[in-house]
Short mmCIF file of C-alpha atoms and ligand atoms in Angstrom, two decimals:
data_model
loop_
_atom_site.label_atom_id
_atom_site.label_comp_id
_atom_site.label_asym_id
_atom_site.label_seq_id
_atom_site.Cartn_x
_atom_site.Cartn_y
_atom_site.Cartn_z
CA UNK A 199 102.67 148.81 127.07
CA UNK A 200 100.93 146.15 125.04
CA UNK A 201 102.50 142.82 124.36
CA UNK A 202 102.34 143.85 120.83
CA UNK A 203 102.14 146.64 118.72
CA UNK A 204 100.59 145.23 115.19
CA UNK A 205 98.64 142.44 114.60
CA UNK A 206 97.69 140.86 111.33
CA UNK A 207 94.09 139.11 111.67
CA UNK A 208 93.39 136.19 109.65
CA UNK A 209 89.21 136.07 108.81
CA UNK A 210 86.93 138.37 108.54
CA UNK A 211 83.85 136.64 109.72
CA UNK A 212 82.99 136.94 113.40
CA UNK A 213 85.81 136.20 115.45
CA UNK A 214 88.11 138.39 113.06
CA UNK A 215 86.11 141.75 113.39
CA UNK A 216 85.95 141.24 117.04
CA UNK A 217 89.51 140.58 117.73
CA UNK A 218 90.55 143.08 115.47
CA UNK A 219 88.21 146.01 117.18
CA UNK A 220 89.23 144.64 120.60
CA UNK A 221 93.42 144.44 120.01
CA UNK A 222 92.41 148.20 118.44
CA UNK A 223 91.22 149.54 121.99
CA UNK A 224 94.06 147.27 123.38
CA UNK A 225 96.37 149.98 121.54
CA UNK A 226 97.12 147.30 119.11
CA UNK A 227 96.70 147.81 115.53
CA UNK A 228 95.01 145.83 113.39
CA UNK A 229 94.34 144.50 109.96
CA UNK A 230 91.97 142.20 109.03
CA UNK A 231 92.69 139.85 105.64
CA UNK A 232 89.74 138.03 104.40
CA UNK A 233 89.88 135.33 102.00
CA UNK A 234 86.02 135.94 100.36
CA UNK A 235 85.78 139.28 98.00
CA UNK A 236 84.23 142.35 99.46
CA UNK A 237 81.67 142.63 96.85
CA UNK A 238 78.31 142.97 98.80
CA UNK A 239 76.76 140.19 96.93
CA UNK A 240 78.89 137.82 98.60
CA UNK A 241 78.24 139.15 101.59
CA UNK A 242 74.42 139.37 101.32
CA UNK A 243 74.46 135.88 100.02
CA UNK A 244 76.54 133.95 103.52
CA UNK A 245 73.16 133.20 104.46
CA UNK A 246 71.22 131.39 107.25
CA UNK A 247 70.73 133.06 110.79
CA UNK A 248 72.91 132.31 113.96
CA UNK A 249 71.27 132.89 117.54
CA UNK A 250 73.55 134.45 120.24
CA UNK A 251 73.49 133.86 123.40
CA UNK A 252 73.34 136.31 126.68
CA UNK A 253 76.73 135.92 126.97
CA UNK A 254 77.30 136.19 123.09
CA UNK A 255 75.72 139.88 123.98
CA UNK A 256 77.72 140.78 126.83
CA UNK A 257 80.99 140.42 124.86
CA UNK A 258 79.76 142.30 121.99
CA UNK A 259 79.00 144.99 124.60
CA UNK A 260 82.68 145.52 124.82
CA UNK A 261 83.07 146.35 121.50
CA UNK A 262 80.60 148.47 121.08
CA UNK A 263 78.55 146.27 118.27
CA UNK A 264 75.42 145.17 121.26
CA UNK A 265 72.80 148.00 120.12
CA UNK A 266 73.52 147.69 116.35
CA UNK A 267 73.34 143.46 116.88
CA UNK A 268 69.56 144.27 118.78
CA UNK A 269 68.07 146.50 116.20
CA UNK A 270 68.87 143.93 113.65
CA UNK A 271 67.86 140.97 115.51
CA UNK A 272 64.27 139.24 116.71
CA UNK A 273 64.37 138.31 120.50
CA UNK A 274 63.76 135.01 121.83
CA UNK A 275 61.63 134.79 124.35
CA UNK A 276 60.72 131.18 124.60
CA UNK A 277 62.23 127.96 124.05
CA UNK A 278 60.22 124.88 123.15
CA UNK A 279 61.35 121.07 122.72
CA UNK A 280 59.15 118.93 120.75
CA UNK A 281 59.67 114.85 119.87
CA UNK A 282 58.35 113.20 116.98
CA UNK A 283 55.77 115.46 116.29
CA UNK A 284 54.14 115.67 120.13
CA UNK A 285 52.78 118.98 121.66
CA UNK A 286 55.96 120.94 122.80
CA UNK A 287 57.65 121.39 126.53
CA UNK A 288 58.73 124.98 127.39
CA UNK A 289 62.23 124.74 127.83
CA UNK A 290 63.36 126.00 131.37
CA UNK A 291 66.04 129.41 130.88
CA UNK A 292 67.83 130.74 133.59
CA UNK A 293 65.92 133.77 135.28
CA UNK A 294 66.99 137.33 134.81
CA UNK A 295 69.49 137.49 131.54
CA UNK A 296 68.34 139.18 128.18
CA UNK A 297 66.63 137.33 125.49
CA UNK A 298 68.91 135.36 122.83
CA UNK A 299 69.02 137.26 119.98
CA UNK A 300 68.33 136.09 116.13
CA UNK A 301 69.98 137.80 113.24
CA UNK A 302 70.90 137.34 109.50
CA UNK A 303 74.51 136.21 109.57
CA UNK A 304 75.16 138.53 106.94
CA UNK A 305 73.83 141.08 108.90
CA UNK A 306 76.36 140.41 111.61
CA UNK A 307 79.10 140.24 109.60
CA UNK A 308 78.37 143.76 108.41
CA UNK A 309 77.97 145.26 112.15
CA UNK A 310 81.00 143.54 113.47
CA UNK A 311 83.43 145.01 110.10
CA UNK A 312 81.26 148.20 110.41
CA UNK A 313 82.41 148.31 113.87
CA UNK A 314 86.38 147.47 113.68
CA UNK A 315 86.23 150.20 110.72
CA UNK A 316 85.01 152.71 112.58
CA UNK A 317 88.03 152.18 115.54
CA UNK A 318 90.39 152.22 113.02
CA UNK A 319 90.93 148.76 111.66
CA UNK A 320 91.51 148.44 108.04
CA UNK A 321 90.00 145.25 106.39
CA UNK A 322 91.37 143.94 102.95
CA UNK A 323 89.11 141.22 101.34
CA UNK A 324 90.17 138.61 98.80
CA UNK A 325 93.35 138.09 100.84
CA UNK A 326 93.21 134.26 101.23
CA UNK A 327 95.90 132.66 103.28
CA UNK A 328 98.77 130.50 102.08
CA UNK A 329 101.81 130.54 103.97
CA UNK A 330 103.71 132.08 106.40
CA UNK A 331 106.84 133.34 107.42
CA UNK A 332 108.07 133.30 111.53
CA UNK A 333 110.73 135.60 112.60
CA UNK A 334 111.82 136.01 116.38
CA UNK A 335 110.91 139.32 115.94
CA UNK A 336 107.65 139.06 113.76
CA UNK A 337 105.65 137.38 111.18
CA UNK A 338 105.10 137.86 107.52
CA UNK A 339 101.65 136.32 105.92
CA UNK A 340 102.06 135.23 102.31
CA UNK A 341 98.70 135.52 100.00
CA UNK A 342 96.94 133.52 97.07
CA UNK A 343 96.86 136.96 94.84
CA UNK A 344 101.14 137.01 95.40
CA UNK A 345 101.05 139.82 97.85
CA UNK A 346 102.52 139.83 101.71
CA UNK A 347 102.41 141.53 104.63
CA UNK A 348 104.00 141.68 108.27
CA UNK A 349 103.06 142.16 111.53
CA UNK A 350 104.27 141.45 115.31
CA UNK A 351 101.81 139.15 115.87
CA UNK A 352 98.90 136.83 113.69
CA UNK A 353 95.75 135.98 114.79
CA UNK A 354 94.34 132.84 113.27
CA UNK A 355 90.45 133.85 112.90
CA UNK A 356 89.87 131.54 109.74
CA UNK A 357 87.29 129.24 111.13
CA UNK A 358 86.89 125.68 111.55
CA UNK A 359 89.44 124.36 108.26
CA UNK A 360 91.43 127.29 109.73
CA UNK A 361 94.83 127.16 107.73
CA UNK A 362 96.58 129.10 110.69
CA UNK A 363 95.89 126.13 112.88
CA UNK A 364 97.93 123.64 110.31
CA UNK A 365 100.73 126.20 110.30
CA UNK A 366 100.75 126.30 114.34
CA UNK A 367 100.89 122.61 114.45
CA UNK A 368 101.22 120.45 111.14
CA UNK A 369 99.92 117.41 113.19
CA UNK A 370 96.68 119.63 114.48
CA UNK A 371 93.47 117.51 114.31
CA UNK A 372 90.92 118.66 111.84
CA UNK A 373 87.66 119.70 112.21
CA UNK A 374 85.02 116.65 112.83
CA UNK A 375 82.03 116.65 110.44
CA UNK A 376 78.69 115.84 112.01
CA UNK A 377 76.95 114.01 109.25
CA UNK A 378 74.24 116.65 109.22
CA UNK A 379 73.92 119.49 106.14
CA UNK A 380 72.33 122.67 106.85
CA UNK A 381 69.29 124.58 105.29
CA UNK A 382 67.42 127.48 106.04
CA UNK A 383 63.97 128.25 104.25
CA UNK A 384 60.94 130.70 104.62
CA UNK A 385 57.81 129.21 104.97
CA UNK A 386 54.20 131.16 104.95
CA UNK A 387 52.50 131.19 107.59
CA UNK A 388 50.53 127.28 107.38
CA UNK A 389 47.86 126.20 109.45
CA UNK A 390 50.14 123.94 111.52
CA UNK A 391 51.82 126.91 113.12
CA UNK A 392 49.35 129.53 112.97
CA UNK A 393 49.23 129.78 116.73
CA UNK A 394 52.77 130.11 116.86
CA UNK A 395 53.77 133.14 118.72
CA UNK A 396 56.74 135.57 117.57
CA UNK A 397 59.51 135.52 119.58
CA UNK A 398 59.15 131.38 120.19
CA UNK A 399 61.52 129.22 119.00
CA UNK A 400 61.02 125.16 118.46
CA UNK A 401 63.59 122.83 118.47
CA UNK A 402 62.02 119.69 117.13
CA UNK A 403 63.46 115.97 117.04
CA UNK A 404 61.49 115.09 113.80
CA UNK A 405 60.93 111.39 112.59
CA UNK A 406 64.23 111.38 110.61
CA UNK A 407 65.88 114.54 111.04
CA UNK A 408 66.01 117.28 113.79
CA UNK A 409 64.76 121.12 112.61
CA UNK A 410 63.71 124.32 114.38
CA UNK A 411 61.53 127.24 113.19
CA UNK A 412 60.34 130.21 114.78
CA UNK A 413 57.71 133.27 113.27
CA UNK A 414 59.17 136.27 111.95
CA UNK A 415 57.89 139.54 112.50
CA UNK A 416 56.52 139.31 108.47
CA UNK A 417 54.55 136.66 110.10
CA UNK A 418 56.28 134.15 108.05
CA UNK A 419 57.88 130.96 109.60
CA UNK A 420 61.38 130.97 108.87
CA UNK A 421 62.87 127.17 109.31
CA UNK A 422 66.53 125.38 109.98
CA UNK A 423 67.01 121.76 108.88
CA UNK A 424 69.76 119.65 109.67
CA UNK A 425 69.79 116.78 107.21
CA UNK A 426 71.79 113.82 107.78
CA UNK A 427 74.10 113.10 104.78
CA UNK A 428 76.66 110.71 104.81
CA UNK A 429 78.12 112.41 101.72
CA UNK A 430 80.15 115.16 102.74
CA UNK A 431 79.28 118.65 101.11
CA UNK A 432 81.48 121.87 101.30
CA UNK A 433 78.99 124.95 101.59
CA UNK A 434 79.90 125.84 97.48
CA UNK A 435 79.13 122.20 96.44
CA UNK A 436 76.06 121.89 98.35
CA UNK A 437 74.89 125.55 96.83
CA UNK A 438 75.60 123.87 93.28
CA UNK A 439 72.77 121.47 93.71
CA UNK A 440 69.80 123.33 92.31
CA UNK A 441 67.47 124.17 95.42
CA UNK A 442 64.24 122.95 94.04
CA UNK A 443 66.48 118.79 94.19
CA UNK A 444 67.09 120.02 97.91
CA UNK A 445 63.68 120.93 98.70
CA UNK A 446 62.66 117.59 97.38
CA UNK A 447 65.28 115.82 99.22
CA UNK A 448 63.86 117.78 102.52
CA UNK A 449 60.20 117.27 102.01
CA UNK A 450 61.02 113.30 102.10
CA UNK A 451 63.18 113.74 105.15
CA UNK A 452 60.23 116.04 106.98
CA UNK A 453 56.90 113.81 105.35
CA UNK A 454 56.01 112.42 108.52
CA UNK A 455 56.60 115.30 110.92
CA UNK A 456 53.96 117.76 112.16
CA UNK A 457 54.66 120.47 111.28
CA UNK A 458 57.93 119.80 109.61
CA UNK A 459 56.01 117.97 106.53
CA UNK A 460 54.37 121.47 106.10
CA UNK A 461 57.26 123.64 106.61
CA UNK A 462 59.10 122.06 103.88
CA UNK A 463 55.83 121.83 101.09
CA UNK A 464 55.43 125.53 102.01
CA UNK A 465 58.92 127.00 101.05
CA UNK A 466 59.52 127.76 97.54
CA UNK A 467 62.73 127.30 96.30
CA UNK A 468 64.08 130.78 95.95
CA UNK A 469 63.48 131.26 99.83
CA UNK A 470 65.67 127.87 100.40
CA UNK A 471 69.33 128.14 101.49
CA UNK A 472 72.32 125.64 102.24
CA UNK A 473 74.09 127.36 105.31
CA UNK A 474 76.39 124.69 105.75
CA UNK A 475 77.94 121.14 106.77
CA UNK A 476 77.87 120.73 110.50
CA UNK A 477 81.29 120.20 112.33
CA UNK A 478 82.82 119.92 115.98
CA UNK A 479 86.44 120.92 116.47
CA UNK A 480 88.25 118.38 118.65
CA UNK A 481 90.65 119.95 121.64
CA UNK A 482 93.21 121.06 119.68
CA UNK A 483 96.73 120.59 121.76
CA UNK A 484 98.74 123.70 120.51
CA UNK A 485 96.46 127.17 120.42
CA UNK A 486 99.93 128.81 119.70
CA UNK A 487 103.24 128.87 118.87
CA UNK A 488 105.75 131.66 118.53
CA UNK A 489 103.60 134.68 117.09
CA UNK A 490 101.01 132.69 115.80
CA UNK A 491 97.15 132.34 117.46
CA UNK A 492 94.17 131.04 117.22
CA UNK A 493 90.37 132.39 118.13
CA UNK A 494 87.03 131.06 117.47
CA UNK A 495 86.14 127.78 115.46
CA UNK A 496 90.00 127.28 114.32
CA UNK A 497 90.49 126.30 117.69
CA UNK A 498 87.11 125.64 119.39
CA UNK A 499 84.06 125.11 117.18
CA UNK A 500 81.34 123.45 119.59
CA UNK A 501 78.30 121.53 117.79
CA UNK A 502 75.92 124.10 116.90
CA UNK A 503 73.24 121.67 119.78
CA UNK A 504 75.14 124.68 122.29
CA UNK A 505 74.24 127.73 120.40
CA UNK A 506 77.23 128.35 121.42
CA UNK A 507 79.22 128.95 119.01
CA UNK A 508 79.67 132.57 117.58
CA UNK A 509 78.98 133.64 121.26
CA UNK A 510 82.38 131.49 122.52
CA UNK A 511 84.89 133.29 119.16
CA UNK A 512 83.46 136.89 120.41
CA UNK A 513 84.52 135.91 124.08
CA UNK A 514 88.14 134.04 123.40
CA UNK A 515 88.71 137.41 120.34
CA UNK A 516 88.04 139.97 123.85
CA UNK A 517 90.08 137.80 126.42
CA UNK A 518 92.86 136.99 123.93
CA UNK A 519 93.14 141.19 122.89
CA UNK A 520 92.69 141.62 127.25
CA UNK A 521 95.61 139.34 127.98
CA UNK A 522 97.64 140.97 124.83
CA UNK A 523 96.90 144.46 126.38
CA UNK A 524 97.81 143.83 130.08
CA UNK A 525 100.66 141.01 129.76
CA UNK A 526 104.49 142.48 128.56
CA UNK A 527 105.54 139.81 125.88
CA UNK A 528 103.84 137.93 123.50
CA UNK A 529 104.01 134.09 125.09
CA UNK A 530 103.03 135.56 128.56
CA UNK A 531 99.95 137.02 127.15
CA UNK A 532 98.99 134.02 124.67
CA UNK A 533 99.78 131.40 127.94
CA UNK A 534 97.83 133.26 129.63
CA UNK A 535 94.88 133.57 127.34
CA UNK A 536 94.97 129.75 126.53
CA UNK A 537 94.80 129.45 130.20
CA UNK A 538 91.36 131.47 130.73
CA UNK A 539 89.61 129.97 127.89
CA UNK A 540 90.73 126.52 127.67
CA UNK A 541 88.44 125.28 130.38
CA UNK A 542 85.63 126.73 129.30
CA UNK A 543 85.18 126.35 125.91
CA UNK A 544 86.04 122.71 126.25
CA UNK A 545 83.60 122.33 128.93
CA UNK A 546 80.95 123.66 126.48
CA UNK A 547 82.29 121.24 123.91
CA UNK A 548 81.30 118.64 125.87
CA UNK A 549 78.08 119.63 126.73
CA UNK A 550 77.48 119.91 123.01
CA UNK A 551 78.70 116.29 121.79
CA UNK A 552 76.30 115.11 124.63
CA UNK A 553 73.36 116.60 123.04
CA UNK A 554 74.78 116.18 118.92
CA UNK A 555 74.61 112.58 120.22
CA UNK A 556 71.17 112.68 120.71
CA UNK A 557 69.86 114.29 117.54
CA UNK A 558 68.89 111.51 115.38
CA UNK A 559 66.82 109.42 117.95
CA UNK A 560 65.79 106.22 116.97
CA UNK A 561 61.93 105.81 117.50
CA UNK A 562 62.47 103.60 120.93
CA UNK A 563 64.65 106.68 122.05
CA UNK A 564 62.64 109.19 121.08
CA UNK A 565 59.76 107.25 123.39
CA UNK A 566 62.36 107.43 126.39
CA UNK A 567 63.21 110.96 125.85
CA UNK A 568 59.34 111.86 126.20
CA UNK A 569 59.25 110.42 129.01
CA UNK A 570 61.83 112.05 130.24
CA UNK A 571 61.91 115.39 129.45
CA UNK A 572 59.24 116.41 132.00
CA UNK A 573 61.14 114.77 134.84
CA UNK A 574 64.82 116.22 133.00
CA UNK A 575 63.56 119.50 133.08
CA UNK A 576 62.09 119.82 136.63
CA UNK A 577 65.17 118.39 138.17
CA UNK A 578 67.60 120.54 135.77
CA UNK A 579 69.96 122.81 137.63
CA UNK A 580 69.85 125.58 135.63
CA UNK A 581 72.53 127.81 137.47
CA UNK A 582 74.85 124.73 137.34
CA UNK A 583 74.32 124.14 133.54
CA UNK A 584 73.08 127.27 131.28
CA UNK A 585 73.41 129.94 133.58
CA UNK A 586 77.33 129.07 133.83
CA UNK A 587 77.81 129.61 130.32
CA UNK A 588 75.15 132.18 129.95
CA UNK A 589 75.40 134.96 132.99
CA UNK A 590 79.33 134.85 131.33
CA UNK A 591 80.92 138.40 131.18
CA UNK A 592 84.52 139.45 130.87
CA UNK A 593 85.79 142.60 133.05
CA UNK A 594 87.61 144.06 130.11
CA UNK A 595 88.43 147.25 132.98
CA UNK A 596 90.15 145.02 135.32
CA UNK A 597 93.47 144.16 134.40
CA UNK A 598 93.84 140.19 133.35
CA UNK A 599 96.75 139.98 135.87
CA UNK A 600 93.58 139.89 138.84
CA UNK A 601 91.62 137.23 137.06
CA UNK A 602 94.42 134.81 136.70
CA UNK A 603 95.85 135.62 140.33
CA UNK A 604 92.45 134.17 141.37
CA UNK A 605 92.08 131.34 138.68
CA UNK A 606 95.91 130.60 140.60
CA UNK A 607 94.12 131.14 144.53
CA UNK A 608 91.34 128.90 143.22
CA UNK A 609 88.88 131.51 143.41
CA UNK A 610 85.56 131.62 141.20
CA UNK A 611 85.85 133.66 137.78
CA UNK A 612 83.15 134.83 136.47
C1 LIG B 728 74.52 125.80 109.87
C2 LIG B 728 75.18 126.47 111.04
C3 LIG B 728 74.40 127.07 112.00
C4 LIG B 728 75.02 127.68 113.09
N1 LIG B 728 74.23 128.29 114.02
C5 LIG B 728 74.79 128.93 115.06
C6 LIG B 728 73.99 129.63 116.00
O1 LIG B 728 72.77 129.70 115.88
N2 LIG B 728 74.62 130.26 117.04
C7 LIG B 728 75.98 130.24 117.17
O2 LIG B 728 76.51 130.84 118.12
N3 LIG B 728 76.77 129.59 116.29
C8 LIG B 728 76.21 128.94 115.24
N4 LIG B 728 76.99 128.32 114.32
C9 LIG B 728 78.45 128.35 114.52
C10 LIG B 728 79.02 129.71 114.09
O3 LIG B 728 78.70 129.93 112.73
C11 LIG B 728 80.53 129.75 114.30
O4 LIG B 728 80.84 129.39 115.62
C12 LIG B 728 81.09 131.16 114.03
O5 LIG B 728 80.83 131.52 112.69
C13 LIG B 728 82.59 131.17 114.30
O6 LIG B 728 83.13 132.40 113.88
P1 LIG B 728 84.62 132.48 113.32
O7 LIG B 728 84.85 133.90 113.00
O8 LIG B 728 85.54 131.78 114.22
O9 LIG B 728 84.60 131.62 111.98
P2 LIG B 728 83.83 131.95 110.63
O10 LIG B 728 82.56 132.62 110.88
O11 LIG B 728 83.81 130.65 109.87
O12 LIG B 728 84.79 132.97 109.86
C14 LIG B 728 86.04 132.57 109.33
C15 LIG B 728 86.41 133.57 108.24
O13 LIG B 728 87.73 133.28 107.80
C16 LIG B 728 87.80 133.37 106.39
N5 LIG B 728 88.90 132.53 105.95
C17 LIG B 728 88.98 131.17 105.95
N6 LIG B 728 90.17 130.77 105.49
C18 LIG B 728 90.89 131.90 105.21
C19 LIG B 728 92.20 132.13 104.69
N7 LIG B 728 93.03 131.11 104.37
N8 LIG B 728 92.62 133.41 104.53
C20 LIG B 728 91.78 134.47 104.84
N9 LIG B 728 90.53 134.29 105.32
C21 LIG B 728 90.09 133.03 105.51
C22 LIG B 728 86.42 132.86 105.94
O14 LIG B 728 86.11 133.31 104.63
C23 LIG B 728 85.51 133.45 107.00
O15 LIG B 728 85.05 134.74 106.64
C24 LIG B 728 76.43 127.69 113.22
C25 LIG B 728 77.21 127.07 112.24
C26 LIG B 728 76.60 126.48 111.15
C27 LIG B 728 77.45 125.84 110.09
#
């Protein structure tokens, strides 16, 4: 018998939908409360694109939501690094795991809530989180609009200024802003990048700011900035600056970057998006208490250097709904689900403030880091590094009793 038999699920975006079609197959059911309204304008209009990893894939293969994620997605083949405007390096990738996939974040969100619907799970939108109420026995979640409802268990999918996480622990630290604003545009296809081949991605460490841009299979070049800003901008707030003042804020930023100078005089304003401020989440001590939880960015948002960090919600939303399945009471299974993701996802973390470090390079660093690249890449130990968080699957079939008997024997988990 599950640890559980209801669950109310706090977010709707990616970790939400996941946990709430996983707990579902668990024999758990589920409801999913979403703050945003469920017009489709709002959904059409979250924006940007988010790349997910092998791994990313191999969790949403659990759910069901892998082929669906594919058809909507472009592959990517090929990785390339390229400093202040220099002739690229192929990044090395781990041999024999699927292509990361690129898709329309909006486009995920409707697979993932397409998919819990069609288990079972009923979603209710414009249901935005105020308050709750603990019982021994159960938990009752209060809403802006006045209304309420209960549930043996609440799952804390609401992101990186995740309310749930404040109500777990009042003293919880709060997400860490990068200093870097988001934007996606669409460029046509310019001379600079006409040899640009689909499925090739460029992550570029630009004069004064650090984009990427890949073709699209219209043959345009679609672009991601990350613009340092020392002012800091909720998504709305940086959407209520007119796009045509961003794009002339991001042509300055890009002027002396090949082809980032390009990129940016190419997009037209109604192409131009904000996607977002950047943040890290710092280890957050308590990832529950009593019948609370937390998945994805409330309790582990990595800098988006890892591209890791949609792929690490969909894991900790299968393991935590694994552990709720196979464990009999609710602190044995959220122990024990703390327990399998902890180390990893903070391991990742780290890997990613490493790299966030080194995204504004100075022009004496970006000098070093051409140098060493080549020698970085050829002595890389790629099963050590990527392929560890990459080759990644969870054995939903096994029970989770087997994995943490062999976490306990010091055995290797996969
Ligand atoms: C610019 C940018 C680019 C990124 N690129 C990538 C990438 O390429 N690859 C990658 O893997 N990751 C990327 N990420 C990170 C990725 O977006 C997150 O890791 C992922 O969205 C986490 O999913 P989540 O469900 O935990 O949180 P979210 O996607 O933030 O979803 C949280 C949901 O909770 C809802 N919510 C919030 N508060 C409440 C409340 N009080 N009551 C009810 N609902 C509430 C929100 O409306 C939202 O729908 C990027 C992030 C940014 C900002």
């Amino acid at each position: 018998m599950p640890a559980a038999h209801t669950a109310l699920i706090i977010g709707g975006g990616i970790a939400g939908p996941v946990a709430a079609t996983a707990l579902t197959m668990a024999g758990i059911d589920a409801t999913i409360y979403e703050a945003r309204p469920a017009d489709p304008a709002s959904a059409s209009g979250i924006g940007g694109s988010l790349a997910l990893e092998p791994n990313g894939l191999s969790a949403l293969r659990i759910v069901g939501a892998d082929h669906a994620v594919r058809d909507a997605a472009i592959p990517i083949t090929r990785s390339i690094m390229s400093i202040a405007s220099k002739p690229g390096r192929e990044v090395p990738a781990p041999q024999g795991l699927e292509p990361r996939q690129l898709i329309d974040r909006g486009a995920l969100h409707r697979i993932l809530r397409d998919r819990a619907e069609h288990v079972g799970v009923r979603i209710q939108h414009g249901k935005k989180l105020i308050r709750v109420d603990e019982a021994p026995d159960g938990v009752t979640a209060h809403f802006a609009d006045g209304s309420r409802a209960s549930a043996d268990v609440l799952v804390g999918a609401d992101g990186v200024h995740s309310i749930v996480r404040r109500l777990i622990d009042s003293n919880a630290p709060s997400a860490r802003y990068l200093g870097l604003l988001g934007f996606e545009g669409l460029a046509d296809d310019a001379a600079d990048t006409a040899a640009l081949e689909p499925g090739t991605m460029t992550f570029a460490f630009g004069r004064r700011a650090y984009y990427l841009y890949w073709k699209r299979p219209d043959g345009r070049i679609g672009w991601g900035a990350n613009l340092p800003s020392s002012p800091y901008l909720r998504l709305k707030e940086a959407r209520a600056v007119p796009a045509d003042q961003w794009l002339h804020t991001l042509r300055a930023a890009y002027t002396d970057d090949v082809p980032g100078a390009r990129l940016a005089a190419e997009t037209k304003s109604e192409t131009l998006q904000a996607v977002g401020a950047l943040h890290i989440m710092p280890p957050v001590p308590h990832w529950h208490r009593g019948r609370m939880v937390l998945v994805g960015d409330a309790v582990h948002a990595p800098s988006n250097s890892t591209g890791q960090g949609a792929s690490l919600a969909m894991e900790s939303a299968i393991q935590l709904a694994r552990c709720m399945r196979d464990l009999p009471d609710v602190p044995s299974a959220f122990d024990a689900y703390e327990r399998l993701r902890r180390p990893r996802v903070e391991t990742i973390a780290a890997r990613g403030a490493k790299i966030g470090r080194a995204k504004a390079p100075g022009p004496i660093a970006q000098r070093m880091m051409r140098l060493l690249l080549p020698v970085m890449f050829k002595t890389m130990n790629l099963e050590k590094t990527m392929a560890v968080e990459q080759r990644y699957t969870i054995d939903w079939d096994s029970p989770v009793e087997h994995e943490l008997n062999a976490e306990i024997s010091g055995e290797t988990v996969s």
